mmCIF file of C-alpha atoms in Angstrom:
data_model
loop_
_atom_site.group_PDB
_atom_site.id
_atom_site.type_symbol
_atom_site.label_atom_id
_atom_site.label_comp_id
_atom_site.label_asym_id
_atom_site.label_seq_id
_atom_site.Cartn_x
_atom_site.Cartn_y
_atom_site.Cartn_z
ATOM 1 C CA MET A 44 -15.302 -2.119 34.161
ATOM 2 C CA SER A 45 -16.757 -5.625 34.426
ATOM 3 C CA ALA A 46 -14.830 -8.691 35.502
ATOM 4 C CA THR A 47 -15.282 -10.218 32.036
ATOM 5 C CA GLN A 48 -14.160 -7.120 30.114
ATOM 6 C CA PRO A 49 -10.484 -6.182 30.752
ATOM 7 C CA ALA A 50 -9.246 -2.634 30.233
ATOM 8 C CA ILE A 51 -7.924 -2.062 26.713
ATOM 9 C CA ASP A 52 -6.315 1.080 25.335
ATOM 10 C CA SER A 53 -8.236 0.910 22.073
ATOM 11 C CA PRO A 54 -7.126 3.119 19.173
ATOM 12 C CA CYS A 55 -10.781 3.218 18.141
ATOM 13 C CA THR A 56 -13.685 5.104 19.583
ATOM 14 C CA ASP A 57 -15.958 2.097 19.090
ATOM 15 C CA ALA A 58 -14.538 -0.983 20.799
ATOM 16 C CA SER A 59 -17.830 -2.852 20.741
ATOM 17 C CA PRO A 60 -17.719 -6.651 20.628
ATOM 18 C CA VAL A 61 -17.803 -8.228 17.176
ATOM 19 C CA THR A 62 -20.947 -10.256 16.684
ATOM 20 C CA ALA A 63 -20.245 -13.726 15.348
ATOM 21 C CA SER A 64 -21.825 -17.116 15.670
ATOM 22 C CA ALA A 65 -20.008 -19.829 17.587
ATOM 23 C CA ASN A 66 -18.811 -21.313 14.273
ATOM 24 C CA ALA A 67 -17.657 -18.029 12.675
ATOM 25 C CA THR A 68 -14.536 -16.934 14.530
ATOM 26 C CA VAL A 69 -12.686 -15.610 11.465
ATOM 27 C CA ILE A 70 -14.019 -13.011 9.034
ATOM 28 C CA MET A 71 -12.694 -11.747 5.714
ATOM 29 C CA GLY A 72 -11.484 -8.195 5.326
ATOM 30 C CA CYS A 73 -9.206 -6.199 3.070
ATOM 31 C CA LEU A 74 -5.712 -4.804 3.632
ATOM 32 C CA ILE A 75 -6.223 -1.127 2.750
ATOM 33 C CA GLY A 76 -2.671 0.109 3.253
ATOM 34 C CA PHE A 77 -0.229 1.106 5.967
ATOM 35 C CA ARG A 78 -0.024 4.036 8.392
ATOM 36 C CA GLU A 79 3.396 4.557 9.973
ATOM 37 C CA GLY A 80 4.239 0.925 9.240
ATOM 38 C CA HIS A 81 1.045 -0.489 10.776
ATOM 39 C CA PRO A 82 -1.444 -2.348 8.550
ATOM 40 C CA LEU A 83 -4.884 -0.822 7.987
ATOM 41 C CA VAL A 84 -7.871 -3.083 7.338
ATOM 42 C CA SER A 85 -11.567 -2.776 6.666
ATOM 43 C CA TRP A 86 -14.278 -5.388 6.534
ATOM 44 C CA LYS A 87 -17.893 -5.664 5.487
ATOM 45 C CA HIS A 88 -20.237 -4.688 8.296
ATOM 46 C CA GLY A 89 -17.236 -3.461 10.264
ATOM 47 C CA ALA A 90 -17.978 -1.783 13.556
ATOM 48 C CA LEU A 91 -16.467 1.406 12.173
ATOM 49 C CA GLY A 92 -18.199 1.342 8.802
ATOM 50 C CA ALA A 93 -15.943 1.991 5.821
ATOM 51 C CA ASP A 94 -13.098 3.428 7.925
ATOM 52 C CA ALA A 95 -9.756 1.668 7.882
ATOM 53 C CA VAL A 96 -8.736 0.311 11.281
ATOM 54 C CA GLU A 97 -5.150 -0.241 12.432
ATOM 55 C CA ALA A 98 -4.538 -3.955 12.906
ATOM 56 C CA SER A 99 -2.035 -6.267 14.510
ATOM 57 C CA THR A 100 -0.652 -9.038 12.345
ATOM 58 C CA ILE A 101 0.918 -12.429 12.867
ATOM 59 C CA VAL A 102 2.312 -12.569 9.312
ATOM 60 C CA ASP A 103 4.784 -10.379 7.451
ATOM 61 C CA LEU A 104 2.982 -7.922 5.196
ATOM 62 C CA HIS A 105 4.316 -5.452 2.659
ATOM 63 C CA ASP A 106 3.001 -3.077 0.010
ATOM 64 C CA ALA A 107 2.467 -5.864 -2.521
ATOM 65 C CA HIS A 108 -0.282 -7.203 -0.213
ATOM 66 C CA VAL A 109 -2.324 -3.968 -0.309
ATOM 67 C CA GLY A 110 -5.741 -4.690 -1.796
ATOM 68 C CA ARG A 111 -5.565 -8.376 -0.888
ATOM 69 C CA GLN A 112 -8.265 -10.161 1.061
ATOM 70 C CA VAL A 113 -7.127 -11.029 4.594
ATOM 71 C CA ALA A 114 -8.430 -13.361 7.287
ATOM 72 C CA LEU A 115 -9.218 -11.403 10.459
ATOM 73 C CA SER A 116 -9.845 -12.327 14.042
ATOM 74 C CA PHE A 117 -10.398 -9.876 16.890
ATOM 75 C CA GLU A 118 -8.399 -9.611 20.094
ATOM 76 C CA LEU A 119 -10.786 -10.208 23.003
ATOM 77 C CA GLY A 120 -13.635 -10.032 20.479
ATOM 78 C CA LEU A 121 -13.288 -6.242 20.130
ATOM 79 C CA ALA A 122 -13.951 -4.635 16.745
ATOM 80 C CA GLY A 123 -11.258 -2.054 17.457
ATOM 81 C CA ARG A 124 -8.591 -4.769 17.822
ATOM 82 C CA PRO A 125 -8.412 -6.698 14.520
ATOM 83 C CA VAL A 126 -5.619 -9.228 14.068
ATOM 84 C CA ILE A 127 -4.557 -10.246 10.555
ATOM 85 C CA LEU A 128 -4.119 -14.015 10.440
ATOM 86 C CA GLY A 129 -2.939 -14.116 6.830
ATOM 87 C CA CYS A 130 -3.641 -13.214 3.215
ATOM 88 C CA VAL A 131 -6.102 -15.270 1.220
ATOM 89 C CA ARG A 132 -4.345 -16.998 -1.690
ATOM 90 C CA ASP A 133 -5.136 -15.343 -5.002
ATOM 91 C CA GLU A 134 -3.591 -17.162 -7.952
ATOM 92 C CA ALA A 135 -4.289 -14.297 -10.378
ATOM 93 C CA PHE A 136 -2.551 -11.819 -8.058
ATOM 94 C CA ASP A 137 0.330 -14.192 -7.336
ATOM 95 C CA ASP A 138 0.762 -14.872 -11.075
ATOM 96 C CA ALA A 139 0.808 -11.117 -11.824
ATOM 97 C CA GLN A 140 3.481 -10.603 -9.150
ATOM 98 C CA ALA A 141 5.562 -13.452 -10.593
ATOM 99 C CA ARG A 142 5.197 -12.080 -14.150
ATOM 100 C CA ALA A 143 6.275 -8.625 -12.963
ATOM 101 C CA ALA A 144 9.334 -10.140 -11.272
ATOM 102 C CA ARG A 145 10.257 -12.078 -14.433
ATOM 103 C CA ARG A 146 9.940 -8.896 -16.517
ATOM 104 C CA GLY A 147 12.434 -7.182 -14.242
ATOM 105 C CA PHE A 148 9.932 -4.714 -12.806
ATOM 106 C CA GLU A 149 9.971 -3.829 -9.129
ATOM 107 C CA ALA A 150 8.093 -1.236 -7.073
ATOM 108 C CA ILE A 151 9.008 -0.428 -3.472
ATOM 109 C CA CYS A 152 7.006 1.941 -1.299
ATOM 110 C CA ASP A 153 8.000 2.519 2.314
ATOM 111 C CA GLY A 154 5.613 5.378 3.105
ATOM 112 C CA GLU A 155 8.237 8.057 2.474
ATOM 113 C CA ARG A 156 9.405 7.243 -1.032
ATOM 114 C CA LEU A 157 8.399 5.221 -4.074
ATOM 115 C CA ILE A 158 11.098 3.407 -6.024
ATOM 116 C CA ILE A 159 10.219 1.895 -9.393
ATOM 117 C CA SER A 160 12.935 -0.182 -11.047
ATOM 118 C CA ALA A 161 13.159 -1.834 -14.451
ATOM 119 C CA ARG A 162 15.922 -3.462 -16.480
ATOM 120 C CA SER A 163 15.926 -1.227 -19.560
ATOM 121 C CA ARG A 164 13.468 1.668 -19.416
ATOM 122 C CA ILE A 165 10.611 3.252 -17.496
ATOM 123 C CA THR A 166 8.117 5.591 -19.167
ATOM 124 C CA LEU A 167 5.583 7.703 -17.315
ATOM 125 C CA ARG A 168 2.987 8.920 -19.839
ATOM 126 C CA CYS A 169 -0.053 11.199 -19.684
ATOM 127 C CA GLY A 170 -1.608 12.256 -22.992
ATOM 128 C CA ALA A 171 1.077 13.845 -25.190
ATOM 129 C CA ALA A 172 3.536 14.211 -22.288
ATOM 130 C CA SER A 173 6.058 11.619 -21.134
ATOM 131 C CA ILE A 174 9.146 11.138 -18.999
ATOM 132 C CA THR A 175 11.394 8.236 -19.963
ATOM 133 C CA LEU A 176 14.350 6.902 -17.988
ATOM 134 C CA THR A 177 16.745 4.474 -19.675
ATOM 135 C CA ALA A 178 19.309 2.056 -18.296
ATOM 136 C CA ALA A 179 21.975 3.990 -20.245
ATOM 137 C CA GLY A 180 21.339 6.982 -17.977
ATOM 138 C CA LYS A 181 19.183 9.073 -20.320
ATOM 139 C CA VAL A 182 16.268 11.146 -19.030
ATOM 140 C CA LEU A 183 13.900 12.101 -21.849
ATOM 141 C CA LEU A 184 11.209 14.748 -21.267
ATOM 142 C CA GLN A 185 8.648 15.175 -24.036
ATOM 143 C CA GLY A 186 5.561 17.324 -24.215
ATOM 144 C CA GLU A 187 3.762 20.050 -26.096
ATOM 145 C CA TYR A 188 4.834 22.453 -23.349
ATOM 146 C CA VAL A 189 7.710 21.855 -20.924
ATOM 147 C CA SER A 190 8.181 24.233 -18.010
ATOM 148 C CA SER A 191 10.936 24.411 -15.444
ATOM 149 C CA SER A 192 10.686 26.765 -12.478
ATOM 150 C CA SER A 193 12.434 27.158 -9.177
ATOM 151 C CA THR A 194 12.371 29.476 -6.172
ATOM 152 C CA GLY A 195 16.087 28.755 -5.855
ATOM 153 C CA VAL A 196 18.771 27.989 -8.412
ATOM 154 C CA ASN A 197 17.575 26.400 -11.660
ATOM 155 C CA ARG A 198 20.716 24.769 -13.011
ATOM 156 C CA LEU A 199 21.516 23.103 -16.343
ATOM 157 C CA THR A 200 24.804 21.226 -16.394
ATOM 158 C CA GLY A 201 26.335 18.733 -18.762
ATOM 159 C CA GLY A 202 29.299 17.924 -20.963
ATOM 160 C CA SER A 203 27.607 20.269 -23.427
ATOM 161 C CA VAL A 204 24.318 22.141 -23.246
ATOM 162 C CA GLU A 205 22.349 22.809 -26.442
ATOM 163 C CA ILE A 206 19.517 25.315 -26.540
ATOM 164 C CA ASN A 207 17.459 25.248 -29.763
#
């Protein structure tokens, strides 16, 4: 251990110094996602190649920021210690988020569940199959073949149940 290089418990196997000129102290990277609530970033010519690296952040980040360009600095100049300084403004992205909010659409992902909300209806479609949820409480399943199976109880309940 040298006097100029303090001990760091790096989460990375490669904690080599980031090479930058005296004028380039911030680089651009991308917020890839989150692992256990911690942001993951990658950057061009990153010390770890295309791998996502866990980063610290000085700004609040959430799932809507995933895929956004971020400004990165590196704690003690180590590639294994990126710090997110902020998201780069992207008017097209910001406008899309605002349009989605005006339409009454919302998506929340916390790593354990995905909640998609809309004012009147949500349809998930693949080819001839679809699942539609309505604000009135209807769940509509449509497809050329619909299968229901269970290793436990497979229950149909309702005010009335019609078969054929």
